[in-house]
Coordinates of C-alpha atoms in Angstrom, one line a residue:
X1 CA -8.6 -39.2 78.4
X2 CA -10.6 -36.0 78.2
X3 CA -9.1 -33.5 75.7
X4 CA -8.2 -30.2 77.4
X5 CA -9.0 -27.2 75.2
X6 CA -6.3 -24.8 74.7
X7 CA -6.7 -21.4 76.1
X8 CA -5.5 -20.0 72.8
X9 CA -7.8 -22.0 70.4
X10 CA -10.4 -19.3 70.4
X11 CA -8.0 -16.6 69.4
X12 CA -6.4 -18.7 66.9
X13 CA -9.8 -19.3 65.3
X14 CA -10.5 -15.6 65.5
X15 CA -7.3 -14.8 63.7
X16 CA -7.8 -17.2 61.0
X17 CA -11.3 -15.7 60.4
X18 CA -9.8 -12.3 60.4
X19 CA -7.1 -13.4 58.0
X20 CA -9.5 -15.0 55.8
X21 CA -11.8 -11.9 55.5
X22 CA -8.8 -9.7 54.9
X23 CA -7.8 -12.0 52.1
X24 CA -11.3 -11.8 50.8
X25 CA -11.3 -8.1 51.0
X26 CA -7.9 -7.9 49.2
X27 CA -9.2 -10.3 46.5
X28 CA -12.3 -8.2 46.1
X29 CA -10.0 -4.9 46.0
X30 CA -7.8 -6.6 43.4
X31 CA -10.8 -7.9 41.3
X32 CA -12.2 -4.4 41.4
X33 CA -9.0 -2.8 40.4
X34 CA -8.6 -5.3 37.6
X35 CA -12.0 -4.7 36.4
X36 CA -11.4 -0.6 36.4
X37 CA -8.2 -1.2 34.5
X38 CA -10.1 -3.5 31.9
X39 CA -12.8 -1.0 31.8
X40 CA -10.2 1.8 31.2
X41 CA -8.4 0.0 28.5
X42 CA -11.6 -1.1 26.6
X43 CA -12.7 2.6 26.7
X44 CA -9.5 3.8 25.3
X45 CA -9.5 1.1 22.6
X46 CA -13.2 2.0 21.7
X47 CA -12.1 5.8 21.6
X48 CA -9.1 5.1 19.3
X49 CA -11.2 2.9 17.0
X50 CA -13.8 5.5 16.7
X51 CA -11.3 8.2 16.0
X52 CA -9.7 6.0 13.1
X53 CA -13.1 5.5 11.8
X54 CA -13.8 9.1 11.9
X55 CA -10.6 10.0 10.2
X56 CA -11.1 7.3 7.4
X57 CA -14.6 8.5 6.7
X58 CA -13.4 12.2 6.4
X59 CA -10.7 11.1 4.2
X60 CA -13.1 9.1 1.8
X61 CA -15.6 12.0 1.7
X62 CA -13.4 15.1 1.6
X63 CA -10.0 13.8 0.6
X64 CA -6.6 14.5 2.3
X65 CA -7.0 17.5 4.5
X66 CA -3.1 18.0 4.7
X67 CA -0.1 16.3 3.3
X68 CA 0.6 14.5 6.5
X69 CA -3.0 12.9 6.7
X70 CA -1.7 9.4 5.5
X71 CA 0.9 9.4 8.2
X72 CA -1.5 10.4 10.8
X73 CA -3.9 7.4 9.7
X74 CA -1.0 5.1 10.0
X75 CA -0.1 6.3 13.5
X76 CA -3.7 5.8 14.6
X77 CA -3.6 2.3 13.4
X78 CA -0.7 1.6 15.3
X79 CA -2.1 3.1 18.4
X80 CA -5.4 1.2 18.0
X81 CA -3.3 -2.1 17.8
X82 CA -1.6 -1.4 20.9
X83 CA -4.7 -0.4 22.9
X84 CA -6.7 -3.4 21.7
X85 CA -3.8 -5.6 22.9
X86 CA -3.8 -3.8 26.3
X87 CA -7.6 -4.1 26.4
X88 CA -7.3 -7.9 25.9
X89 CA -4.5 -8.3 28.4
X90 CA -6.4 -6.3 31.1
X91 CA -9.7 -8.2 30.3
X92 CA -8.0 -11.7 31.0
X93 CA -6.2 -10.2 34.1
X94 CA -9.9 -9.2 35.4
X95 CA -11.3 -12.7 34.7
X96 CA -8.4 -14.2 36.7
X97 CA -8.9 -11.7 39.5
X98 CA -12.7 -12.3 39.6
X99 CA -12.4 -15.8 39.7
X100 CA -11.0 -15.7 43.2
X101 CA -13.8 -13.9 44.6
X102 CA -17.5 -14.5 44.7
X103 CA -18.7 -11.1 45.2
X104 CA -17.1 -9.2 42.2
X105 CA -18.3 -10.1 38.7
X106 CA -15.5 -9.9 35.7
X107 CA -15.9 -6.9 33.6
X108 CA -17.2 -8.0 30.0
X109 CA -15.6 -6.2 27.4
X110 CA -17.4 -5.6 24.1
X111 CA -14.9 -7.2 21.7
X112 CA -14.1 -6.0 18.3
X113 CA -16.6 -7.4 15.6
X114 CA -15.5 -10.1 13.2
X115 CA -16.7 -11.1 9.8
X116 CA -17.5 -14.6 9.1
X117 CA -14.7 -16.7 7.7
X118 CA -14.7 -16.7 4.0
X119 CA -16.8 -19.5 2.5
X120 CA -14.1 -20.6 0.0
X121 CA -11.8 -21.8 2.8
X122 CA -11.9 -25.5 3.4
X123 CA -13.4 -27.0 6.5
X124 CA -12.2 -29.7 8.7
X125 CA -14.5 -31.3 11.1
X126 CA -13.2 -32.4 14.3
X127 CA -16.0 -34.0 16.3
X128 CA -15.5 -34.4 20.0
X129 CA -16.8 -38.1 21.0
X130 CA -20.2 -38.1 22.6
X131 CA -21.0 -40.0 25.9
X132 CA -22.0 -43.5 25.3
X133 CA -24.5 -43.2 28.2
X134 CA -26.5 -40.6 30.1
X135 CA -24.5 -38.9 32.8
X136 CA -27.5 -38.3 34.9
X137 CA -29.1 -41.6 34.8
X138 CA -26.7 -44.0 33.0
X139 CA -29.2 -44.9 30.2
X140 CA -27.8 -45.8 26.6
X141 CA -30.9 -44.8 24.7
X142 CA -29.2 -41.5 23.4
X143 CA -30.7 -39.5 20.6
X144 CA -29.0 -36.6 18.8
X145 CA -30.8 -33.4 19.1
X146 CA -28.3 -31.2 17.1
X147 CA -24.8 -29.7 17.4
X148 CA -23.0 -26.7 18.1
X149 CA -20.1 -25.7 15.8
X150 CA -17.2 -23.5 16.9
X151 CA -15.1 -22.3 14.0
X152 CA -11.3 -21.5 14.5
X153 CA -9.2 -20.1 12.1
X154 CA -5.9 -22.1 11.5
X155 CA -2.8 -21.8 9.1
X156 CA -0.9 -24.6 7.7
X157 CA 2.7 -23.7 7.3
X158 CA 4.1 -23.1 3.8
X159 CA 4.6 -26.6 2.2
X160 CA 7.5 -27.2 -0.3
X161 CA 7.4 -30.0 -2.8
X162 CA 9.3 -31.1 -5.9
X163 CA 7.5 -31.9 -9.0
X164 CA 9.0 -34.7 -11.2
X165 CA 8.1 -34.2 -14.8
X166 CA 8.8 -37.8 -16.3
X167 CA 9.3 -38.1 -20.2
X168 CA 9.3 -41.9 -20.8
X169 CA 11.2 -43.3 -23.8
X170 CA 9.9 -45.8 -26.2
X171 CA 11.5 -48.0 -28.9
X172 CA 9.9 -49.4 -31.9
X173 CA 10.4 -53.1 -32.3
X174 CA 10.0 -53.0 -35.9
X175 CA 12.1 -50.0 -37.0
X176 CA 14.0 -49.5 -33.8
X177 CA 13.1 -45.7 -33.7
X178 CA 13.4 -44.2 -30.3
X179 CA 10.7 -41.8 -29.4
X180 CA 9.8 -39.6 -26.4
X181 CA 7.4 -36.7 -25.7
X182 CA 8.7 -33.3 -26.0
X183 CA 9.9 -31.4 -23.1
X184 CA 7.3 -29.2 -21.3
X185 CA 7.6 -25.4 -21.7
X186 CA 9.5 -23.6 -18.9
X187 CA 9.5 -19.7 -18.2
X188 CA 13.2 -20.2 -17.6
X189 CA 15.3 -22.4 -20.1
X190 CA 16.7 -25.3 -18.0
X191 CA 15.2 -23.8 -15.0
X192 CA 14.6 -25.4 -11.7
X193 CA 12.1 -23.0 -10.2
X194 CA 8.3 -23.3 -10.7
X195 CA 6.1 -20.4 -11.8
X196 CA 4.5 -19.9 -8.3
X197 CA 8.1 -20.0 -6.6
X198 CA 9.2 -17.3 -9.0
X199 CA 6.1 -15.2 -8.5
X200 CA 6.5 -15.5 -4.6
X201 CA 10.3 -14.4 -4.9
X202 CA 9.4 -11.5 -7.2
X203 CA 6.5 -10.2 -5.3
X204 CA 8.4 -10.5 -1.8
X205 CA 11.4 -8.5 -3.2
X206 CA 9.7 -5.8 -5.1
X207 CA 6.0 -5.8 -3.7
X208 CA 6.8 -6.4 0.1
X209 CA 10.4 -5.2 -0.1
X210 CA 12.1 -8.3 1.4
X211 CA 15.6 -8.8 0.3
X212 CA 16.7 -11.9 -1.2
X213 CA 19.1 -12.7 1.5
X214 CA 16.3 -12.5 4.1
X215 CA 14.2 -14.7 1.9
X216 CA 17.0 -17.2 1.7
X217 CA 17.4 -17.2 5.4
X218 CA 13.5 -17.9 5.7
X219 CA 13.8 -20.7 3.2
X220 CA 16.7 -22.3 5.1
X221 CA 14.7 -22.3 8.4
X222 CA 11.9 -24.0 6.4
X223 CA 14.4 -26.7 5.4
X224 CA 15.1 -25.5 1.9
X225 CA 18.8 -24.2 1.7
X226 CA 19.0 -21.8 -1.4
X227 CA 22.0 -19.4 -1.8
X228 CA 21.2 -15.5 -2.4
X229 CA 23.2 -15.8 -5.7
X230 CA 21.0 -18.8 -6.9
X231 CA 17.8 -16.7 -6.1
X232 CA 19.0 -13.7 -7.8
X233 CA 19.8 -15.9 -11.1
X234 CA 16.0 -16.8 -11.1
X235 CA 15.0 -13.1 -10.4
X236 CA 16.9 -12.1 -13.5
X237 CA 15.6 -14.9 -15.8
X238 CA 11.9 -14.2 -14.7
X239 CA 12.3 -10.5 -15.2
X240 CA 13.8 -11.3 -18.7
X241 CA 10.7 -13.5 -19.3
X242 CA 8.3 -10.8 -18.3
X243 CA 9.7 -8.1 -20.7
X244 CA 7.1 -8.6 -23.4
X245 CA 4.4 -7.8 -20.7
X246 CA 6.2 -4.7 -19.7
X247 CA 6.5 -3.6 -23.3
X248 CA 2.8 -4.0 -23.7
X249 CA 2.0 -2.0 -20.7
X250 CA 4.4 0.7 -21.8
X251 CA 2.4 1.0 -25.2
X252 CA -0.6 1.1 -23.3
X253 CA 0.5 3.9 -21.0
X254 CA 1.8 5.9 -24.0
X255 CA -1.4 5.7 -25.8
X256 CA -3.0 7.9 -23.2
X257 CA -3.7 11.7 -24.0
X258 CA -3.0 12.7 -20.4
X259 CA -0.4 11.2 -18.0
X260 CA 0.8 11.9 -14.4
X261 CA 4.6 11.8 -14.1
X262 CA 7.0 12.1 -11.1
X263 CA 10.2 10.8 -10.0
X264 CA 12.0 10.0 -6.8
X265 CA 15.6 9.0 -5.6
X266 CA 17.0 5.7 -5.5
X267 CA 20.5 5.1 -4.1
X268 CA 22.8 2.8 -6.2
X269 CA 26.0 1.2 -5.2
X270 CA 28.8 1.8 -7.7
X271 CA 32.5 1.2 -7.0
X272 CA 32.2 1.1 -3.4
X273 CA 30.2 4.2 -3.0
X274 CA 26.6 5.2 -3.3
X275 CA 25.2 7.4 -6.1
X276 CA 21.7 8.9 -6.2
X277 CA 19.9 7.7 -9.2
X278 CA 16.0 8.2 -10.0
X279 CA 13.1 6.2 -10.6
X280 CA 10.5 7.8 -13.0
X281 CA 6.8 6.9 -13.3
X282 CA 4.2 7.9 -15.7
X283 CA 0.6 6.9 -14.7
X284 CA -2.5 6.4 -17.0
X285 CA -5.7 6.8 -14.8
X286 CA -8.9 8.2 -16.3
X287 CA -11.2 7.0 -13.6
X288 CA -11.6 10.4 -12.0
X289 CA -13.1 11.6 -15.5
X290 CA -15.3 8.6 -15.9
X291 CA -12.9 7.0 -18.2
X292 CA -13.2 3.3 -19.4
X293 CA -9.5 2.7 -20.2
X294 CA -7.7 0.4 -17.7
X295 CA -5.2 2.3 -15.4
X296 CA -1.6 1.4 -15.7
X297 CA 1.9 2.6 -14.3
X298 CA 5.1 2.7 -16.2
X299 CA 8.5 3.0 -14.3
X300 CA 11.9 4.1 -15.9
X301 CA 15.3 4.0 -14.3
X302 CA 18.2 6.6 -14.7
X303 CA 21.6 7.3 -13.2
X304 CA 20.7 11.0 -12.6
X305 CA 17.9 13.6 -13.0
X306 CA 19.0 15.2 -16.4
X307 CA 16.3 16.5 -18.5
X308 CA 17.2 14.1 -21.3
X309 CA 15.7 11.3 -19.3
X310 CA 12.0 12.5 -19.5
X311 CA 12.5 13.6 -22.9
X312 CA 13.6 10.2 -23.9
X313 CA 10.7 8.5 -21.9
X314 CA 8.1 10.8 -23.9
X315 CA 9.9 11.1 -27.2
X316 CA 7.1 9.8 -29.3
X317 CA 4.2 11.1 -27.0
X318 CA 2.0 14.0 -27.2
X319 CA -0.7 15.1 -24.8
X320 CA -1.1 16.6 -21.3
X321 CA 1.4 15.8 -18.7
X322 CA 0.7 16.3 -15.0
X323 CA 3.9 16.9 -13.0
X324 CA 5.8 19.3 -10.8
X325 CA 7.7 22.3 -12.1
X326 CA 10.8 20.4 -12.9
X327 CA 12.8 22.3 -15.4
X328 CA 13.7 19.0 -17.4
X329 CA 10.3 19.0 -18.7
X330 CA 10.6 22.6 -20.4
X331 CA 11.9 21.3 -23.8
X332 CA 8.7 19.1 -23.9
X333 CA 6.6 22.3 -24.0
X334 CA 8.7 24.1 -26.6
X335 CA 6.4 25.1 -29.7
X336 CA 8.6 23.3 -32.2
X337 CA 8.9 20.1 -30.2
X338 CA 7.9 17.0 -32.4
X339 CA 5.6 15.2 -32.7
X340 CA 3.8 18.0 -30.9
X341 CA 4.5 20.3 -27.9
X342 CA 3.1 19.0 -24.6
X343 CA 0.5 21.0 -22.7
X344 CA 1.5 21.7 -19.4
X345 CA -1.1 21.3 -16.3
X346 CA -0.2 22.5 -13.0
X347 CA -0.4 20.5 -9.8
X348 CA -2.3 22.3 -7.1
X349 CA -1.1 20.0 -4.4
X350 CA 2.6 21.2 -5.0
X351 CA 1.5 24.9 -4.9
X352 CA -0.7 24.2 -1.8
X353 CA 2.3 22.4 -0.1
X354 CA 4.5 25.6 -0.3
X355 CA 1.9 27.8 1.5
X356 CA 1.0 24.9 3.8
X357 CA 4.5 24.7 5.2
X358 CA 4.5 28.3 6.0
X359 CA 1.0 28.0 7.7
X360 CA 1.4 24.7 9.7
X361 CA 0.7 26.0 13.3
X362 CA 0.7 22.3 14.6
X363 CA 4.0 21.5 13.3
X364 CA 5.5 24.7 14.5
X365 CA 4.1 24.1 18.0
X366 CA 5.6 20.6 18.1
X367 CA 9.0 22.0 17.1
X368 CA 8.9 24.6 19.7
X369 CA 8.0 21.8 22.4
X370 CA 11.0 20.1 21.6
X371 CA 13.1 23.0 21.9
X372 CA 13.7 23.2 18.0
X373 CA 13.8 26.4 16.0
X374 CA 10.5 27.4 14.5
X375 CA 9.7 29.5 11.5
X376 CA 7.3 32.3 11.1
X377 CA 3.5 31.4 10.8
X378 CA 2.2 33.8 8.1
X379 CA -1.5 34.7 7.9
X380 CA -1.2 35.2 4.4
X381 CA 0.0 31.6 3.8
X382 CA -3.0 30.4 6.1
X383 CA -5.5 32.3 3.7
X384 CA -3.8 31.0 0.7
X385 CA -4.4 27.4 1.8
X386 CA -7.9 28.3 2.5
X387 CA -8.3 29.6 -0.9
X388 CA -6.9 26.6 -2.5
X389 CA -9.0 24.3 -0.2
X390 CA -12.2 25.8 -1.6
X391 CA -11.0 24.7 -5.1
X392 CA -10.3 21.1 -3.9
X393 CA -13.9 21.1 -2.4
X394 CA -15.3 21.8 -5.7
X395 CA -13.1 19.0 -7.1
X396 CA -14.4 16.3 -4.7
X397 CA -17.9 17.0 -5.9
X398 CA -17.2 16.1 -9.6
X399 CA -14.8 13.4 -9.1
X400 CA -15.8 10.5 -11.4
X401 CA -17.9 12.8 -13.5
X402 CA -17.5 13.0 -17.3
X403 CA -15.2 15.7 -18.8
X404 CA -18.2 17.7 -20.0
X405 CA -19.8 17.9 -16.6
X406 CA -16.6 18.8 -15.0
X407 CA -16.0 21.8 -17.5
X408 CA -19.5 23.0 -16.7
X409 CA -19.1 22.9 -12.8
X410 CA -15.6 24.3 -13.1
X411 CA -16.8 27.4 -15.2
X412 CA -19.6 28.0 -13.0
X413 CA -17.6 27.7 -9.6
X414 CA -14.0 27.5 -10.1
X415 CA -13.4 30.1 -12.5
X416 CA -14.6 32.9 -10.4
X417 CA -12.3 31.6 -7.4
X418 CA -9.4 31.4 -9.7
X419 CA -9.8 35.0 -10.8
X420 CA -9.9 36.4 -7.3
X421 CA -7.1 33.9 -6.3
X422 CA -4.9 35.6 -9.1
X423 CA -5.8 39.1 -8.1
X424 CA -5.1 38.5 -4.4
X425 CA -1.7 36.7 -4.9
X426 CA -0.6 39.6 -7.2
X427 CA -1.7 42.2 -4.5
X428 CA 0.2 40.1 -1.8
X429 CA 3.3 39.7 -3.9
X430 CA 3.5 43.6 -4.2
X431 CA 3.9 43.8 -0.3
X432 CA 6.7 41.3 -0.1
X433 CA 10.5 41.4 -0.9
X434 CA 11.7 39.5 -3.7
X435 CA 13.7 37.0 -1.5
X436 CA 10.7 36.2 1.0
X437 CA 9.7 32.6 1.3
X438 CA 6.1 33.8 0.6
X439 CA 7.0 35.5 -2.4
X440 CA 8.7 32.2 -3.8
X441 CA 5.4 30.2 -3.0
X442 CA 3.3 33.0 -4.8
X443 CA 5.7 33.2 -7.8
X444 CA 5.5 29.4 -8.2
X445 CA 1.9 29.8 -9.2
X446 CA 1.8 33.2 -11.0
X447 CA 4.7 32.3 -13.1
X448 CA 2.8 29.0 -14.4
X449 CA -0.6 30.6 -14.1
X450 CA -1.5 29.4 -17.7
X451 CA -0.8 25.9 -16.6
X452 CA -2.8 26.2 -13.4
X453 CA -5.8 27.7 -15.2
X454 CA -5.9 25.0 -17.9
X455 CA -8.2 22.7 -15.9
X456 CA -11.0 25.3 -16.4
X457 CA -11.0 24.6 -20.2
X458 CA -10.3 20.9 -20.3
X459 CA -12.3 18.6 -18.0
X460 CA -9.9 15.6 -18.4
X461 CA -7.2 17.6 -16.3
X462 CA -7.1 16.7 -12.5
X463 CA -6.1 19.3 -10.1
X464 CA -3.3 17.4 -8.5
X465 CA -0.6 14.9 -9.3
X466 CA -1.4 12.6 -6.5
X467 CA -2.0 9.6 -8.9
X468 CA 1.7 9.5 -9.6
X469 CA 2.7 10.2 -6.1
X470 CA 0.6 7.3 -4.8
X471 CA 1.9 5.0 -7.3
X472 CA 5.6 6.0 -6.4
X473 CA 5.0 5.4 -2.8
X474 CA 6.4 2.0 -3.2
X475 CA 9.9 3.0 -3.9
X476 CA 10.4 5.2 -0.5
X477 CA 8.9 2.1 1.3
X478 CA 11.4 -0.2 -0.3
X479 CA 14.3 2.1 0.3
X480 CA 13.6 1.8 4.1
X481 CA 14.4 -2.2 3.5
X482 CA 16.9 -2.3 0.9
X483 CA 18.7 0.9 1.4
X484 CA 20.2 0.9 -2.1
X485 CA 20.2 -0.9 -5.5
X486 CA 23.2 -3.0 -6.2
X487 CA 23.8 -1.9 -9.8
X488 CA 22.2 0.3 -12.7
X489 CA 20.9 -3.2 -14.1
X490 CA 19.4 -4.0 -10.8
X491 CA 17.6 -0.3 -11.1
X492 CA 16.4 -1.2 -14.5
X493 CA 15.0 -4.5 -13.3
X494 CA 13.4 -2.8 -10.3
X495 CA 11.7 -0.4 -12.8
X496 CA 10.3 -3.5 -14.8
X497 CA 9.0 -5.4 -11.9
X498 CA 7.4 -2.2 -10.2
X499 CA 5.5 -1.6 -13.4
X500 CA 4.1 -5.0 -13.3
X501 CA 3.3 -5.1 -9.6
X502 CA 1.7 -1.5 -9.4
X503 CA -0.2 -2.0 -12.6
X504 CA -1.8 -5.1 -11.2
X505 CA -2.6 -3.2 -8.0
X506 CA -4.3 -0.3 -9.9
X507 CA -6.5 -2.8 -11.6
X508 CA -7.4 -4.7 -8.2
X509 CA -5.6 -7.6 -9.2
X510 CA -3.5 -9.8 -6.8
X511 CA 0.1 -9.1 -8.1
X512 CA 1.4 -12.6 -6.9
X513 CA -1.3 -14.7 -8.2
X514 CA -1.2 -12.9 -11.5
X515 CA 2.5 -13.1 -11.9
X516 CA 2.5 -16.9 -11.1
X517 CA -0.2 -17.5 -13.7
X518 CA 1.5 -15.4 -16.5
X519 CA 5.0 -17.2 -15.7
X520 CA 3.3 -20.5 -16.1
X521 CA 1.7 -19.5 -19.5
X522 CA 3.8 -17.1 -21.2
X523 CA 6.5 -19.6 -22.7
X524 CA 3.9 -21.2 -24.8
X525 CA 1.3 -18.2 -25.3
X526 CA 0.9 -17.0 -28.8
X527 CA 2.6 -13.5 -29.2
X528 CA -0.2 -12.2 -30.9
X529 CA -2.6 -12.9 -27.9
X530 CA -0.2 -11.4 -25.4
X531 CA -2.9 -8.8 -24.5
X532 CA -4.9 -11.6 -22.8
X533 CA -2.2 -11.6 -20.1
X534 CA -2.6 -8.0 -19.2
X535 CA -3.8 -7.3 -15.7
X536 CA -7.0 -5.8 -16.7
X537 CA -7.7 -8.7 -19.4
X538 CA -6.4 -11.5 -17.1
X539 CA -8.3 -14.6 -16.4
X540 CA -6.9 -17.5 -14.3
X541 CA -6.8 -20.8 -16.0
X542 CA -9.5 -22.2 -13.5
X543 CA -11.9 -19.3 -14.6
X544 CA -11.2 -20.1 -18.3
X545 CA -12.0 -23.8 -17.9
X546 CA -15.5 -23.2 -16.3

């Protein structure tokens, strides 16, 4: 039977063709849109990356341009992370969209450059089985020409193990005497935790601000159930074992002729309420003056901020303290103080900050945009900041030079600026009322002018106390995680561990690796050779054996 053609078949085929063309055009449009989004995301990520690089280079070359510069860098880092993630998502979406069309090529994003994987990492070869015969002709006479290797970084989850130390007993068949090897040294008497575990516990708590209860939860998820009280017991024992190292660092810090000092609040839980205690830090760092002595940080804890605490910390010390204008230091500068009065050196960063707060146009604009109350922007404050910045510019040029070279440059360049600054400040003060905010900022410098000009005659003195502020930054970071110390003893223990960890960081030593090795060796290490375990002298056992 002959097939009768449907009168609508041509129309159906035409509709199919039209629909197919419409779908192709839709796919093309979707692919182009996806490419545009990918290109926009990639461009945004590249701009953010370049802005971050410029900000970092400016900070390295010129130093911090404002007190909030570190925070701005952190914000740029977070912004770049999000933009890079967005660019990767849009890039993959563009590839999927382009695969559905033959007319639009996928946008090829220039991905961030990556350094080769470190050579010290172990390599595991996974060889994909080669064909036994030629897929083209079926021949079996195959000869290897070479290979292509693709490296993928992988991580093995943390592995736990129990080390069994066996001490066999023997008896003598002749005299029936029982002998047994002596028990090995252990950092904690009758302890069950190994040195690497203790080091991880301490560093996570005081270096990474992870509370013990959070660590215990993570251990439990990994199949090792340890209570918080059990972990706390080990922390106390390890801190006790490390006290000799703390004392050696304390002695090293107090041998310096110049120290940076600062303090910050630390909430402490006592009798159901929270009191505000203090953590003090004293930093020895002579690298800006081409000093060869290793840097170190010494932390102390106190229940309050009374002046008796810094006087007790520095009771046997004499030299140049660089700190803020805290009144508790005043007795240390008294002429009859023993063993000798301390020589005060002013911090220009503190002085600049007082003017900067009155001249921060950007902060005022942000507050105004949020509908908040804004203070006055004073041209006098802005000029004061510019005059102080000129001193900082000179400082950057002599950073790392010897004390003699620093004095020569300061006498030549900084001394005239300081003389002009004093004259200008005095003239501006005469125009202001006594209670004016600018008057307070000016008096902060004029009343301590001797301390602020001392850097002109002593090349060891730095313009700022930033070394102490940088070292103390770990405490505010930790406060956000642990909120308060559990007791005064906990605050004292924190001071000990902060001293160890921050000193290791100042000497570019991995704190956790150093603590693990010290805890493994300190029990049997001779006391007279204890300095070998200090961060700047430390060598791992592997390096010693080579």
